[in-house]
Amino acid sequence: MKISLKTVEGISILEAVGEFDSKNFKILSAGIFKLMRDGKNKIVLDINDTKEIEKEVIRELASIDIRARELSGRIVIVVKKESLRNEIVSFAKPPIIPVYSKIEEAIGHFKGSTANEETTLSEKDRILAEKDSMIAALEAKLNALNPKEIVLLKGEISELKDQNKKLIQQLEALLLKGREPISDAALLEKVSTLESAIKEFEKGASK
Amino acid sequence: MPSLIKSICTNCTLCESVCPTSSIRKGISKYVIDRDTCFDCKECVPVCPVQAIVEVDEEK
């Protein structure tokens, strides 16, 4: 097996020519690890020449892909043979490693993810800019206020707070008064009022 | 850890033939390893008849 490396738009394309099995996979994994060490974690693995792929190799590739994802990267495989693609896809549910038949499609996989990231970032930038302008406006308002005015306003606030306190105390006193038992004289007055009301009602009813 | 070919290299070309990334080429007096393209797979180490290929610590 011979390996060649080329870079297209920041994506490393690792092409393995010849049969590739679990015996010579260590060469390929060494290459992938070297790329990741160098910060190149978006890797397209082109194994078009391969006739068959061992389960052990797919397992290894999956574990390397997990490592690449931890570094915000990805490993994408390019295989022409459809049965091999199906084998990789059906290795795990949901499929863990993206597989394509053409290099262009594999590169497109990374471009798509980059476009999404850019959209999210631009949206966040817009929100940040809005917040920044709001902060700037508030700061301008604060700066426009005269320091003397601020002192006067603070004085008014403390006066209002005192008044508020007094009102609360008055309200509490009134509430307590309302709960006090009625005096005997007041009770007699209420009873006499009720009696006279009943008498008037009876007079009206007899008419 | 990258490998280095020592001056005891006999230019037998065995390492060049086994290198999967074609990173070993003929130098002035001995074969040399291109560290930029070498994957450190160490396929070349056991084939050298005079043990001229050794690992070197880059940080040192």
Coordinates of C-alpha atoms in Angstrom, one line a residue:
Chain A
M1 CA 0.0 0.0 0.0
K2 CA 1.2 3.5 -0.9
I3 CA 0.0 6.6 0.8
S4 CA -0.1 10.1 -0.6
L5 CA -1.2 13.3 1.0
K6 CA -2.6 16.4 -0.5
T7 CA -4.5 19.4 0.9
V8 CA -7.6 21.0 -0.7
E9 CA -9.0 24.1 1.0
G10 CA -7.7 23.1 4.4
I11 CA -9.0 19.6 4.1
S12 CA -6.3 16.8 4.1
I13 CA -6.9 14.1 1.6
L14 CA -5.1 10.9 2.4
E15 CA -5.1 8.6 -0.5
A16 CA -4.2 4.9 0.1
V17 CA -3.4 3.1 -3.1
G18 CA -3.5 -0.7 -3.0
E19 CA -5.1 -3.2 -0.7
F20 CA -5.5 -2.1 2.8
D21 CA -6.2 -4.4 5.7
S22 CA -5.7 -4.6 9.4
K23 CA -2.0 -5.4 8.9
N24 CA -1.1 -2.3 7.1
F25 CA -3.8 -0.2 8.7
K26 CA -1.3 0.9 11.3
I27 CA 0.6 2.8 8.6
L28 CA -2.6 4.7 7.7
S29 CA -3.5 5.3 11.3
A30 CA 0.0 6.7 11.9
G31 CA -0.6 9.1 9.1
I32 CA -4.0 10.1 10.5
F33 CA -2.6 10.7 13.9
K34 CA 0.3 12.7 12.5
L35 CA -2.2 15.0 10.7
M36 CA -4.2 15.4 13.9
R37 CA -1.1 16.2 15.8
D38 CA -0.4 18.9 13.2
G39 CA -3.9 20.4 13.8
K40 CA -5.2 19.0 10.5
N41 CA -8.3 17.2 11.8
K42 CA -10.5 17.4 8.8
I43 CA -9.5 14.3 6.9
V44 CA -10.7 12.6 3.8
L45 CA -9.6 9.0 3.6
D46 CA -9.6 7.9 -0.1
I47 CA -9.5 4.1 -0.2
N48 CA -11.0 3.7 -3.7
D49 CA -8.6 0.8 -4.6
T50 CA -9.8 -1.3 -1.7
K51 CA -11.8 -4.4 -2.7
E52 CA -12.8 -5.4 0.9
I53 CA -12.6 -3.9 4.3
E54 CA -12.3 -5.8 7.6
K55 CA -14.6 -5.2 10.5
E56 CA -11.6 -4.6 12.7
V57 CA -10.4 -1.8 10.4
I58 CA -13.9 -0.1 10.5
R59 CA -13.8 -0.4 14.3
E60 CA -10.4 1.3 14.3
L61 CA -11.5 4.0 12.0
A62 CA -14.5 4.7 14.2
S63 CA -12.3 5.1 17.2
I64 CA -10.0 7.4 15.3
D65 CA -13.0 9.4 14.1
I66 CA -14.1 9.8 17.7
R67 CA -10.7 11.3 18.5
A68 CA -10.9 13.6 15.5
R69 CA -14.4 14.8 16.6
E70 CA -13.0 15.6 20.0
L71 CA -10.6 17.9 18.2
S72 CA -13.6 19.5 16.3
G73 CA -12.6 17.5 13.2
R74 CA -14.0 14.5 11.2
I75 CA -12.9 11.6 9.2
V76 CA -14.8 11.0 5.9
I77 CA -14.2 8.0 3.8
V78 CA -14.3 7.8 0.0
V79 CA -15.0 4.3 -1.5
K80 CA -16.2 3.6 -5.0
K81 CA -17.5 0.1 -4.4
E82 CA -21.1 0.3 -3.2
S83 CA -21.1 -2.9 -1.2
L84 CA -18.1 -1.5 0.8
R85 CA -19.9 1.7 1.4
N86 CA -23.0 -0.2 2.7
E87 CA -20.7 -2.3 4.9
I88 CA -19.3 0.9 6.6
V89 CA -22.7 2.5 6.8
S90 CA -24.3 -0.5 8.4
F91 CA -21.5 -1.1 10.8
A92 CA -23.3 0.9 13.4
K93 CA -26.8 2.5 13.7
P94 CA -26.9 5.4 13.3
P95 CA -23.9 5.4 10.8
I96 CA -20.8 6.7 12.5
I97 CA -18.4 7.5 9.7
P98 CA -19.7 9.4 6.6
V99 CA -18.9 7.6 3.4
Y100 CA -19.0 9.0 -0.1
S101 CA -18.3 7.7 -3.6
K102 CA -16.4 10.8 -4.8
I103 CA -13.8 13.0 -3.3
E104 CA -15.8 16.2 -4.2
E105 CA -18.7 14.9 -2.2
A106 CA -16.4 14.2 0.8
I107 CA -15.0 17.8 0.6
G108 CA -18.5 19.1 0.4
H109 CA -19.3 17.3 3.7
F110 CA -16.8 19.6 5.4
K111 CA -17.8 22.7 3.4
G112 CA -21.4 22.2 4.6
S113 CA -20.5 22.0 8.2
T114 CA -18.3 25.1 7.9
A115 CA -21.1 27.0 6.2
N116 CA -23.4 26.2 9.2
E117 CA -20.8 27.2 11.7
E118 CA -20.3 30.5 9.8
T119 CA -24.1 31.2 9.8
T120 CA -24.3 30.6 13.6
L121 CA -21.3 32.7 14.2
S122 CA -22.6 35.6 12.1
E123 CA -26.0 35.4 13.9
K124 CA -24.1 35.6 17.3
D125 CA -22.0 38.5 16.0
R126 CA -25.2 40.4 15.1
I127 CA -26.7 39.8 18.6
L128 CA -23.5 40.9 20.2
A129 CA -23.3 44.1 18.1
E130 CA -26.9 44.9 19.1
K131 CA -26.1 44.4 22.8
D132 CA -23.0 46.5 22.4
S133 CA -25.0 49.4 20.8
M134 CA -27.5 49.2 23.7
I135 CA -24.8 49.4 26.2
A136 CA -23.2 52.3 24.4
A137 CA -26.6 54.2 24.4
L138 CA -27.1 53.6 28.1
E139 CA -23.5 54.8 28.9
A140 CA -24.2 57.9 26.8
K141 CA -27.4 58.6 28.8
L142 CA -25.5 58.1 32.1
N143 CA -22.8 60.4 30.9
A144 CA -25.3 63.1 29.8
L145 CA -26.7 63.3 33.4
N146 CA -25.3 66.2 35.4
P147 CA -23.6 65.0 38.6
K148 CA -25.6 67.6 40.6
E149 CA -28.8 66.2 39.1
I150 CA -27.8 62.7 40.2
V151 CA -27.3 64.0 43.8
L152 CA -30.7 65.7 43.8
L153 CA -32.3 62.6 42.3
K154 CA -30.7 60.4 45.1
G155 CA -32.1 62.8 47.7
E156 CA -35.6 62.6 46.2
I157 CA -35.4 58.8 46.1
S158 CA -34.5 58.7 49.8
E159 CA -37.4 61.0 50.7
L160 CA -39.8 58.9 48.6
K161 CA -38.5 55.8 50.4
D162 CA -39.2 57.4 53.8
Q163 CA -42.7 58.4 52.7
N164 CA -43.3 54.9 51.5
K165 CA -42.2 53.5 54.9
K166 CA -44.6 55.8 56.8
L167 CA -47.5 54.8 54.5
I168 CA -46.8 51.1 55.1
Q169 CA -46.9 51.7 58.8
Q170 CA -50.2 53.6 58.6
L171 CA -51.7 50.9 56.5
E172 CA -50.6 48.2 59.0
A173 CA -52.1 50.2 61.8
L174 CA -55.4 50.6 60.0
L175 CA -55.6 46.9 59.3
L176 CA -55.0 46.1 63.0
K177 CA -57.7 48.6 64.0
G178 CA -60.2 46.9 61.6
R179 CA -59.6 43.6 63.4
E180 CA -60.4 45.0 66.9
P181 CA -63.7 43.8 68.6
I182 CA -66.6 46.2 68.4
S183 CA -67.5 48.2 71.6
D184 CA -70.8 47.7 73.5
A185 CA -72.2 51.1 72.7
A186 CA -71.5 50.6 69.0
L187 CA -73.1 47.2 69.1
L188 CA -76.3 48.6 70.7
E189 CA -76.4 51.4 68.1
K190 CA -76.1 48.8 65.3
V191 CA -78.9 46.7 66.9
S192 CA -81.2 49.6 67.2
T193 CA -80.6 50.6 63.6
L194 CA -81.4 47.1 62.4
E195 CA -84.6 47.0 64.6
S196 CA -85.8 50.3 63.0
A197 CA -85.0 49.0 59.6
I198 CA -87.0 45.8 60.3
K199 CA -90.0 47.8 61.6
E200 CA -90.0 50.0 58.4
F201 CA -89.8 46.8 56.3
E202 CA -92.8 45.3 58.2
K203 CA -94.8 48.5 57.7
G204 CA -94.1 48.4 54.0
A205 CA -95.1 44.7 53.8
S206 CA -98.4 45.2 55.6
K207 CA -99.4 48.0 53.2
Chain B
M1 CA 8.9 10.6 17.3
P2 CA 10.5 11.0 13.9
S3 CA 13.3 8.8 12.6
L4 CA 16.7 9.7 11.3
I5 CA 19.1 7.8 9.1
K6 CA 22.6 7.7 10.5
S7 CA 25.8 8.0 8.5
I8 CA 26.4 4.3 8.6
C9 CA 23.7 4.0 5.9
T10 CA 24.9 1.8 3.1
N11 CA 22.5 3.1 0.5
C12 CA 20.9 -0.3 0.0
T13 CA 17.5 1.4 -0.9
L14 CA 15.5 -1.1 1.2
C15 CA 14.0 1.6 3.3
E16 CA 13.1 3.7 0.3
S17 CA 11.2 0.7 -1.2
V18 CA 9.1 0.0 1.9
C19 CA 8.2 3.6 2.8
P20 CA 4.4 3.9 2.1
T21 CA 4.6 7.7 1.8
S22 CA 7.8 7.9 -0.4
S23 CA 9.4 10.1 2.3
I24 CA 12.8 8.5 2.0
R25 CA 15.1 9.7 -0.8
K26 CA 18.7 9.6 -1.7
G27 CA 20.8 12.4 -0.1
I28 CA 24.4 13.4 -0.7
S29 CA 26.1 10.5 1.0
K30 CA 23.2 8.6 2.5
Y31 CA 19.4 8.3 2.4
V32 CA 17.4 10.9 4.2
I33 CA 13.9 11.1 5.6
D34 CA 11.5 14.0 4.7
R35 CA 10.0 14.8 8.1
D36 CA 7.2 16.8 6.6
T37 CA 5.7 13.8 4.8
C38 CA 6.9 11.0 7.1
F39 CA 4.0 9.4 9.1
D40 CA 6.4 7.8 11.7
C41 CA 4.9 4.4 10.8
K42 CA 8.4 2.9 11.3
E43 CA 8.1 0.4 8.4
C44 CA 11.7 1.3 7.5
V45 CA 13.2 0.6 10.8
P46 CA 13.2 -3.3 10.8
V47 CA 14.3 -3.5 7.1
C48 CA 17.6 -1.6 7.5
P49 CA 20.4 -4.2 7.5
V50 CA 22.8 -2.0 9.5
Q51 CA 20.2 -0.5 11.9
A52 CA 21.0 3.0 10.6
I53 CA 17.4 4.3 11.2
V54 CA 16.9 5.5 14.7
E55 CA 14.2 7.5 16.5
V56 CA 15.0 11.0 17.6
D57 CA 13.3 13.2 20.1
E58 CA 12.5 16.5 18.3
E59 CA 12.1 18.5 21.5
K60 CA 15.7 17.8 22.6

